[in-house]
Coordinates of C-alpha atoms in Angstrom, one line a residue:
X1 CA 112.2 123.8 81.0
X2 CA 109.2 126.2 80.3
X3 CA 110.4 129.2 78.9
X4 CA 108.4 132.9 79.4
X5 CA 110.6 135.2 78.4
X6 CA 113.5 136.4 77.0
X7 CA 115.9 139.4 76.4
X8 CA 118.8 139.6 74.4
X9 CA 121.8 142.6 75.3
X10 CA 124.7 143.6 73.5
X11 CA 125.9 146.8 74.7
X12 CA 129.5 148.1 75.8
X13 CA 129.5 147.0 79.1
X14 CA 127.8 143.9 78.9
X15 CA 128.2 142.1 74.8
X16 CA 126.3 139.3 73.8
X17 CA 124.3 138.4 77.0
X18 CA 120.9 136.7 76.9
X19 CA 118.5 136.8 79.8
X20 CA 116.1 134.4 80.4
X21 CA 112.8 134.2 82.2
X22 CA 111.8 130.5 83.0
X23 CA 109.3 128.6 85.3
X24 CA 110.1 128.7 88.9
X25 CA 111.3 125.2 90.5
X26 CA 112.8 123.8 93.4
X27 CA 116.5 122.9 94.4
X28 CA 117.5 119.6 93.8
X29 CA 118.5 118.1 96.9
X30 CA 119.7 114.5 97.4
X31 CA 119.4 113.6 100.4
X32 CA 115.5 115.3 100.7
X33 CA 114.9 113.0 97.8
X34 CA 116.2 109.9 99.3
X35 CA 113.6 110.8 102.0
X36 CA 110.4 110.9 99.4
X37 CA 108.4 108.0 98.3
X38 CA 110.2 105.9 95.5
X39 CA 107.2 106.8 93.7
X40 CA 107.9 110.2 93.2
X41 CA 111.6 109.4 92.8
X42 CA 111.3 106.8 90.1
X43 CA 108.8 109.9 88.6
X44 CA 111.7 111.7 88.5
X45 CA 114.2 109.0 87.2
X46 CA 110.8 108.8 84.1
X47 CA 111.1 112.6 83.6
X48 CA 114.9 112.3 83.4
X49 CA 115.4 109.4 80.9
X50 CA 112.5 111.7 78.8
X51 CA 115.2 114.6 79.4
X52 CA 118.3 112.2 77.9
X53 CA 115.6 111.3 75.2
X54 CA 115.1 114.7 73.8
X55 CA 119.0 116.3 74.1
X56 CA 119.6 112.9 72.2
X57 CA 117.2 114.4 69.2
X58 CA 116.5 117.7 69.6
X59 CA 116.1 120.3 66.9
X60 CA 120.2 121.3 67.4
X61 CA 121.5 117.8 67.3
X62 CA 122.4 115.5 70.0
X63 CA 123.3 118.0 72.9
X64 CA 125.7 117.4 75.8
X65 CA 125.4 118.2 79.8
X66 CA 128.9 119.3 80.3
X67 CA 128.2 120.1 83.9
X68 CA 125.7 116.8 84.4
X69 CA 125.3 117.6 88.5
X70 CA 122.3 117.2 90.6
X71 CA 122.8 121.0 91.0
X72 CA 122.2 122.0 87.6
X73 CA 118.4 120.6 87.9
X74 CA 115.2 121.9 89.6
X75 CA 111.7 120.1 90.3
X76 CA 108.7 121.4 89.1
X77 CA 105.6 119.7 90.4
X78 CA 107.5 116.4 90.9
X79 CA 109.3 116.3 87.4
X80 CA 112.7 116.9 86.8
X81 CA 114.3 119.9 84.8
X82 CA 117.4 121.6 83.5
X83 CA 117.9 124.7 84.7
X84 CA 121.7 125.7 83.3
X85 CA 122.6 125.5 79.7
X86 CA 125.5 127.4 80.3
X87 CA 127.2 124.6 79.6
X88 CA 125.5 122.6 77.0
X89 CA 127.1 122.1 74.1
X90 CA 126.4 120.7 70.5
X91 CA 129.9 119.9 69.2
X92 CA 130.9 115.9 69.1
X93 CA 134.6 115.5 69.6
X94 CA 137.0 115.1 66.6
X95 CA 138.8 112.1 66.4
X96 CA 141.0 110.0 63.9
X97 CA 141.1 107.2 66.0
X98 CA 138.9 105.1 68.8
X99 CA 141.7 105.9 71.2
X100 CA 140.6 110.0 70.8
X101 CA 137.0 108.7 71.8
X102 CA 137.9 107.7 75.3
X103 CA 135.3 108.6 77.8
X104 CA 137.1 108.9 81.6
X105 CA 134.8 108.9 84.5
X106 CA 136.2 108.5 88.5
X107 CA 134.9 105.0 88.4
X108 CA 134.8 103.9 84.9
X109 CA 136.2 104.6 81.8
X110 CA 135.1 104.0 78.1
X111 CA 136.4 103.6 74.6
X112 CA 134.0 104.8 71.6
X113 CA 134.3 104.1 68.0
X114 CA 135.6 106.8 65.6
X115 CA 133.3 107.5 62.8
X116 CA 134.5 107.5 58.8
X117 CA 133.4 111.8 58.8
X118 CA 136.1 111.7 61.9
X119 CA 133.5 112.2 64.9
X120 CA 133.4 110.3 68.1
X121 CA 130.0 107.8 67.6
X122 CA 127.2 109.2 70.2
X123 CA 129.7 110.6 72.7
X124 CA 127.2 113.6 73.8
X125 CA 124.3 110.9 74.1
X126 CA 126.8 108.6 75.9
X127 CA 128.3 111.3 78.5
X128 CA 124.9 112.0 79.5
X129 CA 123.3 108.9 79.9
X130 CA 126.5 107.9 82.4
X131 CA 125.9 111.1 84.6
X132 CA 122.7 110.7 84.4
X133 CA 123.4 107.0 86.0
X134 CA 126.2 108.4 88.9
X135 CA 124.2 111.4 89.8
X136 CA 120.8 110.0 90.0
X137 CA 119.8 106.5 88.9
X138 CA 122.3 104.4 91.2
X139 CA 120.8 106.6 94.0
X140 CA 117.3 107.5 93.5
X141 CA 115.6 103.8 92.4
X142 CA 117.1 100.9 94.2
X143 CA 116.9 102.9 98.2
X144 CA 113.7 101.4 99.2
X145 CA 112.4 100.2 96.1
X146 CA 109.4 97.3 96.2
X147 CA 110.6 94.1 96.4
X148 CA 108.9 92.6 93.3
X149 CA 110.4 95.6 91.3
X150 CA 113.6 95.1 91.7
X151 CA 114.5 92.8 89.1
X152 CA 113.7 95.5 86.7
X153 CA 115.2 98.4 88.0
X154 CA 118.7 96.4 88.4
X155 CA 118.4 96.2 84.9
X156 CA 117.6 99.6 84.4
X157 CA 120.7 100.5 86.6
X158 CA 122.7 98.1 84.9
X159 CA 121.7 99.5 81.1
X160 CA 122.6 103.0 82.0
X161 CA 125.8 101.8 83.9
X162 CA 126.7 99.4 80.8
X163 CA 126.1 102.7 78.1
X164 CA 123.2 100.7 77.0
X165 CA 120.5 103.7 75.7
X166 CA 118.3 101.0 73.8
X167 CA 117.4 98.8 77.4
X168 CA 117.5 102.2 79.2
X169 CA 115.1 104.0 77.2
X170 CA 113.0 100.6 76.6
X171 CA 112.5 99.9 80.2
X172 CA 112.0 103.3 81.4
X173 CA 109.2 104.3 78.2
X174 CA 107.4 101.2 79.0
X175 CA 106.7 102.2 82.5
X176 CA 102.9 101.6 82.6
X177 CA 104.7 97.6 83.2
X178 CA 105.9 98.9 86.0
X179 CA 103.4 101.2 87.5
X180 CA 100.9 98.3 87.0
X181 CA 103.2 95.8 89.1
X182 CA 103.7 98.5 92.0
X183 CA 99.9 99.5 91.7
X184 CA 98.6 96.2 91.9
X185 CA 100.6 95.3 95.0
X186 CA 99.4 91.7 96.1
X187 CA 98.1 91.7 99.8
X188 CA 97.3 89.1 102.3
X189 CA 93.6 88.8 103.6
X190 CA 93.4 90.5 106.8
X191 CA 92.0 89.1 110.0
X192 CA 91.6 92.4 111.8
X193 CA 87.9 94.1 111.2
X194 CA 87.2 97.8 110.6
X195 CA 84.0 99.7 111.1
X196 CA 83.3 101.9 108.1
X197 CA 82.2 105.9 108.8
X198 CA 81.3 107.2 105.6
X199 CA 81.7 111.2 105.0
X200 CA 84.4 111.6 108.0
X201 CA 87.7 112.4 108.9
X202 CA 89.5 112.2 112.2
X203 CA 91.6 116.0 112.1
X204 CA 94.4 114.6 114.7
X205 CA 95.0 111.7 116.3
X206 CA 98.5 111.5 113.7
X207 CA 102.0 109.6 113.8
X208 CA 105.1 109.8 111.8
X209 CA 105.6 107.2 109.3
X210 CA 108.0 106.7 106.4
X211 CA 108.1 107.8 104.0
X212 CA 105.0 109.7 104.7
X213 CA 103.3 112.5 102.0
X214 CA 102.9 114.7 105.1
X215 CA 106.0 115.5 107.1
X216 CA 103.8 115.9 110.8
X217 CA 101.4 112.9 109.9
X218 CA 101.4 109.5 108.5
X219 CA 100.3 109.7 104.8
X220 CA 100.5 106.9 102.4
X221 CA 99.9 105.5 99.4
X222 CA 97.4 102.6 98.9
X223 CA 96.0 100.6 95.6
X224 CA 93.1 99.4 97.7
X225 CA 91.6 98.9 100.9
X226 CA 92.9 95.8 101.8
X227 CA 96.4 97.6 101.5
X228 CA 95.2 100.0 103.9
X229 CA 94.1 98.1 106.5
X230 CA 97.5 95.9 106.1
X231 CA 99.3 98.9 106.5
X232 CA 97.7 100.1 109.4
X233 CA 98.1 96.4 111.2
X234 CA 101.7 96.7 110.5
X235 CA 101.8 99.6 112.7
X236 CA 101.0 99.0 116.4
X237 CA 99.7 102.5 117.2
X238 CA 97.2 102.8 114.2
X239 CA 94.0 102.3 115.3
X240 CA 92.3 104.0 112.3
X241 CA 92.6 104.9 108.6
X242 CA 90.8 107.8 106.6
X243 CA 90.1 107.2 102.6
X244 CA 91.0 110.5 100.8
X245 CA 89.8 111.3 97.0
X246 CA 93.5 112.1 96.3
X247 CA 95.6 110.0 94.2
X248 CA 99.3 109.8 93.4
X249 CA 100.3 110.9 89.7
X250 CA 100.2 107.0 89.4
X251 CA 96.5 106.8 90.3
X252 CA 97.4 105.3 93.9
X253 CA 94.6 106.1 96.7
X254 CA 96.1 108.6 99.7
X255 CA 95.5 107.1 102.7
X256 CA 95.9 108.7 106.2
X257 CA 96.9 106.5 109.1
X258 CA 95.8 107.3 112.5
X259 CA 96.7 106.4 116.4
X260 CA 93.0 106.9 117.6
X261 CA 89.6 107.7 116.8
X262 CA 87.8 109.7 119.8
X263 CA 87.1 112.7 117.7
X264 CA 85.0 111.8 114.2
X265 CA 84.6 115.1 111.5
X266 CA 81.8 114.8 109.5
X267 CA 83.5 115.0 105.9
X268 CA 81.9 114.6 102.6
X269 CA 85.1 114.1 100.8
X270 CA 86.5 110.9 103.0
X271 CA 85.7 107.7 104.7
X272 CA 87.2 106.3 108.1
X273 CA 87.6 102.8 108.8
X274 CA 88.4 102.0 112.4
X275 CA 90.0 99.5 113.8
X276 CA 87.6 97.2 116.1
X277 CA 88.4 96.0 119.6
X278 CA 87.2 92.7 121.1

C-alpha cells in the first residue's frame, strides 16, 4: 500500500498511536467482483499472490494476516491491497513439538513441522497462503473462467488449497503463459460480412451484456477482429461493433457491441464495422 504520510502521538490521553496517511482505494466487495470480467479478477488473484510473495520476505521477516478477510483489502486501479495491519504480526509460534504446529481452519486442518531453534516451519507464510485460497482464489478464478484455462487455474486452486507455495507462486509469476493463451483466443472463421466505417462511432444504439466494462452498455474485450465479429453473431440483437484504441491491462482490444446503426459519429479515434443484410 502506498504510503504518504505519517504521524506518530504519544501523549496522556492517547500513548503510542501512529496515524497513517495512505492512497485512497475501493471496498472490497465479493459479490461486485464475481460480476467483473475474469480478467480483472485473475489481475487481482496476480496482485495478491505478489502480496503473499513480499509478507513471505519482507524486510521484518515473514509476516502474518491475522485477520486474512476480504474486508481488510481495497482496490486501487484494479490491483489488490492491504489496507489493516492492525493485525499483522511477525512472531512464528513456539513449539517443542509438530503437534504445537497445528494449523485449524473450518474446513481443513494442518500439521507443520517443528524446527530444531523450537519455531513452527513457515506457519505465517502457510496461514496466509490458505486465506488467501478460502477468501479469494476458490472464488475469484474458476466463476467463469475460459475454458482452455482451466486446467491451469485448478492447479493453481489446488497448490494454494494443498499449502503448496512453490506451484502457487510458479503458476501465478509465469502468467505471461497464461495471458498469451486467453489473449490468443482461437476463433472460428465467420460467415457473416461487415462493412467497415473508419473514424466513427455509433453514441447509442447499446445492450447489456455480461460481463460488460460498462454497466449501461455492452463493452468487451477482443484479441482481434474476428473475435469481434464472433461475439457480435453470438448475440442476436448486435447489428454492429465499434473498434476502440483502449486496451485491457492485458493488451486486449475494447470493443463496443451495438443493436443498430442508424446514427454514424464521425470519430477519429474508432472504427465501426456493421453487420450486412441480404
Amino acid at each position: 500500500f502506498q504510503l504518504y504520510g505519517y504521524c506518530y502521538q504519544d501523549s496522556n490521553d492517547i500513548p503510542d498511536t501512529l496515524t497513517t496517511i495512505t492512497e485512497l482505494g475501493s471496498p472490497l466487495e465479493m459479490i461486485q467482483l464475481l460480476q467483473t470480467s475474469w480478467e480483472d479478477r485473475f489481475r487481482i488473484c496476480l496482485s495478491l499472490v505478489r502480496l503473499l510473495h513480499y509478507l513471505a520476505h519482507s524486510p521484518l521477516g515473514s509476516v502474518t494476516l491475522l485477520d486474512f478477510r476480504p474486508r481488510q483489502f481495497v482496490i486501487v486501479d484494479g490491483e489488490l491491497k492491504v489496507t489493516d495491519l492492525d493485525d499483522a504480526s511477525i512472531e512464528e509460534s513456539s513449539c517443542t513439538s509438530n503437534s504445537d504446529c497445528f494449523m485449524e481452519f473450518p474446513a481443513r486442518n494442518f500439521t507443520l513441522p517443528c524446527s530444531v531453534e523450537g519455531r513452527c516451519q513457515s506457519m505465517n507464510e502457510k496461514r496466509n497462503l490458505y486465506n488467501a485460497y478460502r477468501f479469494f482464489f476458490t472464488y475469484l478464478l474458476p466463476h467463469s473462467a475460459p475454458s482452455s484455462l482451466r486446467p491451469l487455474l485448478d492447479k493453481i486452486v489446488n497448490a494454494t488449497g494443498n499449502q503448496n507455495k512453490h506451484g502457487c507462486v510458479k503458476y501465478f509469476l509465469f502468467y505471461p503463459s497464461v495471458n498469451s493463451e486467453f489473449t490468443q483466443k482461437c476463433v472460428k472463421s465467420a460467415n457473416t460480412k461487415y462493412r467497415r466505417v473508419p473514424e466513427a462511432f455509433i453514441p447509442d444504439e447499446n445492450y447489456r451484456c455480461w460481463p460488460s466494462y460498462h454497466h449501461k452498455g455492452c463493452l468487451l474485450s477482443v484479441f482481434d477482429i474476428n473475435e469481434a465479429i464472433e461475439i457480435c453473431d453470438s448475440y442476436s440483437q448486435c447489428k454492429a461493433f465499434v473498434l476502440t484504441n483502449q486496451t485491457t491491462w492485458t493488451g486486449r482490444q475494447l470493443v463496443f457491441f451495438k443493436m443498430a446503426s442508424n446514427h454514424i459519429m464521425p470519430d477519429p479515434d474508432k472504427i465501426t464495422y456493421v453487420k450486412v443484410t441480404d
